[in-house]
CSV table of C-alpha atoms in Angstrom, one decimal:
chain,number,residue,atom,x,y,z
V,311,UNK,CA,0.0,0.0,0.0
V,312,UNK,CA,3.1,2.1,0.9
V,313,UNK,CA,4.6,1.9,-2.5
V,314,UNK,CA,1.2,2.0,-4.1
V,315,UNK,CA,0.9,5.4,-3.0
V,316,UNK,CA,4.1,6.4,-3.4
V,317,UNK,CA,3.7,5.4,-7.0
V,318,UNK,CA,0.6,7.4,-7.2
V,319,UNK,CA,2.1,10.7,-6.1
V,320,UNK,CA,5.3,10.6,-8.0
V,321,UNK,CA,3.2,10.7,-11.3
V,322,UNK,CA,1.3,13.7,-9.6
V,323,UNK,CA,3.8,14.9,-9.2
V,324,UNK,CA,5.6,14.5,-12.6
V,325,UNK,CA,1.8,15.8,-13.9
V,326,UNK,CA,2.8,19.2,-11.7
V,327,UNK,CA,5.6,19.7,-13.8
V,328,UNK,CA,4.4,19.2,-17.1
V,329,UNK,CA,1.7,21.6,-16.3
V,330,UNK,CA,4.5,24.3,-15.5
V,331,UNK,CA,5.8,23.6,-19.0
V,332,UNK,CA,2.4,24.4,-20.0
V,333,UNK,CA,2.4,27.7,-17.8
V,334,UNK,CA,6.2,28.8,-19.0
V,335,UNK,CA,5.3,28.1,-22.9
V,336,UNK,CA,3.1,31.3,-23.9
V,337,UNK,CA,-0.4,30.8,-24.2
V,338,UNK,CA,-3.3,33.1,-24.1
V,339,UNK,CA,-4.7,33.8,-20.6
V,340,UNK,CA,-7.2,31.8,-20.4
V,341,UNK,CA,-4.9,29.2,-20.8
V,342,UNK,CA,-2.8,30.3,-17.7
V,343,UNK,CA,-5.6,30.8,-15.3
V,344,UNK,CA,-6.8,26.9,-16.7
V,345,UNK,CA,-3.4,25.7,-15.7
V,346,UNK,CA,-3.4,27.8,-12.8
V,347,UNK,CA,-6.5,25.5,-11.7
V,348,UNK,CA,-5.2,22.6,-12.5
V,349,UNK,CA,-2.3,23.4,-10.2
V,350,UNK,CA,-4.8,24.0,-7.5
V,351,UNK,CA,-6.6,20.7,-8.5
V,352,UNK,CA,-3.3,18.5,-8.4
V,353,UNK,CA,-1.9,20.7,-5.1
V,354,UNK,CA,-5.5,19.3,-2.9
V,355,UNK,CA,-4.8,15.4,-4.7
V,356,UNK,CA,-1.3,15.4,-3.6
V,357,UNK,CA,-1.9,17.0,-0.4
V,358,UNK,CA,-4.6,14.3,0.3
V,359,UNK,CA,-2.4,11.5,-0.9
V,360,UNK,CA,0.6,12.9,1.6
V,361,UNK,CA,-1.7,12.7,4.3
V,362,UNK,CA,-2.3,9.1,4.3
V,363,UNK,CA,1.4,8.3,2.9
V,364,UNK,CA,3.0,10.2,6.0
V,365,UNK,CA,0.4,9.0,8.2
V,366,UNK,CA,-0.4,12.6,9.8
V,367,UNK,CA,-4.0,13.7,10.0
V,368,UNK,CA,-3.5,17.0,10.1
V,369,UNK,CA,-2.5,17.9,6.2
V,370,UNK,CA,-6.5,17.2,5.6
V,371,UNK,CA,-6.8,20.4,6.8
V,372,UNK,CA,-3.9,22.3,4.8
V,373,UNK,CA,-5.9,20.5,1.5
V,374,UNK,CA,-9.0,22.3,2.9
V,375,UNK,CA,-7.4,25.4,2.9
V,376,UNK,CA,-6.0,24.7,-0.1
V,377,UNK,CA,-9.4,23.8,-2.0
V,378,UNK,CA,-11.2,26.6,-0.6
V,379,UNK,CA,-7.8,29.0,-1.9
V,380,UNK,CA,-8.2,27.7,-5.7
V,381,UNK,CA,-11.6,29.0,-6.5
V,382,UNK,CA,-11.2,32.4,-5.1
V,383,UNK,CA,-7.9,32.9,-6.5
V,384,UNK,CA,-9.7,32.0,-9.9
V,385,UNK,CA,-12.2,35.1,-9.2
V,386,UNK,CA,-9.9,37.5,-8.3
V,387,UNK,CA,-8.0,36.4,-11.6
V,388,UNK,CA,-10.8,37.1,-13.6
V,389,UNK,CA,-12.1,40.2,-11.4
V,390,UNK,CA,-8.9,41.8,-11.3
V,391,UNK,CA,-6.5,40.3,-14.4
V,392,UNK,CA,-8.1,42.6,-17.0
V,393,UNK,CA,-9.5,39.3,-19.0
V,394,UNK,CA,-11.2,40.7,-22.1
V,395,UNK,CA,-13.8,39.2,-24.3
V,396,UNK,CA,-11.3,39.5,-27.5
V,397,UNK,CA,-8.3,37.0,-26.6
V,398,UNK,CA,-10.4,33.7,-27.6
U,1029,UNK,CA,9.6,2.8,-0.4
U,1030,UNK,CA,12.6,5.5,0.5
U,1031,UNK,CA,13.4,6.0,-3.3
U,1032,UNK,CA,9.6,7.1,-3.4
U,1033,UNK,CA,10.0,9.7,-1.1
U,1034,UNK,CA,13.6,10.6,-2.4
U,1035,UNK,CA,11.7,11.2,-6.1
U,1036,UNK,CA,8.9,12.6,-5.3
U,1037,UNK,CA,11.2,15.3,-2.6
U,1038,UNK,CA,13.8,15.9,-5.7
U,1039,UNK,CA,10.6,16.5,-7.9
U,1040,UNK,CA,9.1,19.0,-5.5
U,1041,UNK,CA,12.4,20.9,-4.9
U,1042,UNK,CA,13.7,21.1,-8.9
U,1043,UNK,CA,9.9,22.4,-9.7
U,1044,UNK,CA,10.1,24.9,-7.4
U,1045,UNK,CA,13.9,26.1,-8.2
U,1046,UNK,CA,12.3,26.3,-11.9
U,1047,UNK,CA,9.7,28.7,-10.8
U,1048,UNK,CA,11.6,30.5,-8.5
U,1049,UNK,CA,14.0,31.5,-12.2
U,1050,UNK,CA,10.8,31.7,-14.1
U,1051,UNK,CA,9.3,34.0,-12.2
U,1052,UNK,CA,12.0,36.8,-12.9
U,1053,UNK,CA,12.8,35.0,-16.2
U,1054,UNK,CA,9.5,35.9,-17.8
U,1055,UNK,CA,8.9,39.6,-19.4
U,1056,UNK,CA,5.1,39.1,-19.2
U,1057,UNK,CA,3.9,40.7,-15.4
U,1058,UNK,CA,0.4,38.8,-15.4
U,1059,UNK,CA,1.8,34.9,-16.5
U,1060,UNK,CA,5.0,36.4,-14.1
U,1061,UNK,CA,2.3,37.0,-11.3
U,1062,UNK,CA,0.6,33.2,-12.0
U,1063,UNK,CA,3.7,31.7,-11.9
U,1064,UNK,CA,4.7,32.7,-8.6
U,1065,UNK,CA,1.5,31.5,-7.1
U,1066,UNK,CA,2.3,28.6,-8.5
U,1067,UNK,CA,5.7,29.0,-6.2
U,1068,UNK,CA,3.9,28.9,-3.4
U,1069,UNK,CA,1.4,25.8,-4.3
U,1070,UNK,CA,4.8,24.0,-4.6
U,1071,UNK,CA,6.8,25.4,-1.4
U,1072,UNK,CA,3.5,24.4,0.4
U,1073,UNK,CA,4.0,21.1,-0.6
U,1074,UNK,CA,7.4,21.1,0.6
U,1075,UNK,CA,6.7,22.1,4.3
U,1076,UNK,CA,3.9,19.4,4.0
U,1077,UNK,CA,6.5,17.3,2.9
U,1078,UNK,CA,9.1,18.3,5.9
U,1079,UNK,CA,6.4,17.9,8.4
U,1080,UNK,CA,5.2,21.6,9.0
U,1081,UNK,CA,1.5,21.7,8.6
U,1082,UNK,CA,0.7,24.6,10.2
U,1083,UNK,CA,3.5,26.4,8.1
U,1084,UNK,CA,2.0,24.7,4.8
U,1085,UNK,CA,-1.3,26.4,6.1
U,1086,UNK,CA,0.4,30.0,6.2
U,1087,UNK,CA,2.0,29.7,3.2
U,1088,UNK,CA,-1.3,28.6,1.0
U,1089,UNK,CA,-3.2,31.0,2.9
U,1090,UNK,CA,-0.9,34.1,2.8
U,1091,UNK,CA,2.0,33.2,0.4
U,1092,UNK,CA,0.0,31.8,-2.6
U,1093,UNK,CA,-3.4,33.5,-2.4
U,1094,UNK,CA,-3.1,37.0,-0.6
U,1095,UNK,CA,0.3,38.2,-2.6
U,1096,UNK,CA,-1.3,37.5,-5.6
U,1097,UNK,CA,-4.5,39.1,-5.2
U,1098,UNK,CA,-2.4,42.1,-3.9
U,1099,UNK,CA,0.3,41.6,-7.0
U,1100,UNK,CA,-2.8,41.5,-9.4
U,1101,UNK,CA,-4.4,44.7,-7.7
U,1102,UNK,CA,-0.9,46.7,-8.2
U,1103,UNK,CA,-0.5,45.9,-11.5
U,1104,UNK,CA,-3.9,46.8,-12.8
U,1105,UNK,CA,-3.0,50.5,-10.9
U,1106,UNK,CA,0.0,50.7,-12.6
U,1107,UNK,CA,-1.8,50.1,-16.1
U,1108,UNK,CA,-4.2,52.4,-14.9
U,1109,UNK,CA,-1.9,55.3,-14.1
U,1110,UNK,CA,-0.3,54.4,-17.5
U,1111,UNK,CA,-3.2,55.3,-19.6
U,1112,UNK,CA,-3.9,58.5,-17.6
């Protein structure tokens, strides 16, 4: 089970770092605030996944933070980033 | 079992080096901005990783969320005082 999840989060984690390719390689900014979620998304699986792997309880509760932080951040991107109508 | 950890450590410390350089590499502000909250998405998983939950906490809370609502909110004054 150990290695099972440690499997599990090592391609997570090499998922992470393809999706910074895909945030260094310009794009328009939809694309970054997409990436910028999945980010979020992968942060809350890995976090979860840690939690069991290192046996301590109490990173449950930094993925809550973290899960409630993505979807806010998303709004203020798109409140405050200046995202117009004309970069499709 | 210990080469797991080793990886996935190495993979978590590289990615964040990477940002760290991309984050000053990059001309653009707003992708600049985005990519250091992706910084601190990946230093919180490192004091996760060492053990420091209450630090991962702080640094999701106030590292990756409030700077960049506070970066994004600059930079949209600066245009703004550019077009005036």
């Amino acid at each position: 089970m150990t290695v099972y999840l440690g499997v599990v989060i090592s391609i997570l984690t090499i998922v992470l770092l393809l999706g910074l390719l895909r945030l260094c390689v310009g794009s328009t900014r939809l694309d970054l605030i997409s990436s910028l979620q999945l980010f979020g998304t992968l942060g809350v699986a890995v976090m979860i996944l840690l939690a069991v792997y290192m046996d301590q309880s109490a990173l449950f509760n930094v993925a809550l933070v973290l899960a409630l932080l993505a979807p806010t951040t998303t709004v203020i991107l798109v409140r405050l980033g200046g995202v117009t109508d004309d970069e499709h | 079992m210990i080469e797991y950890a080793l990886f996935i450590d190495l993979m978590l410390g590289v990615g964040a080096v990477i940002t760290a350089i991309l984050c000053l590499a990059i001309r653009d502000l707003f992708q600049s901005i985005l990519v250091f909250m992706c910084m601190g998405l990946l230093v919180t998983l490192i004091w996760a990783r060492l053990g420091a939950w209450d630090v991962a906490i702080a640094e999701a809370a106030i590292g990756a969320g409030l700077t960049g609502a506070l970066l994004l909110a600059t930079r949209r004054r600066l245009m703004q005082q550019d077009k005036s």
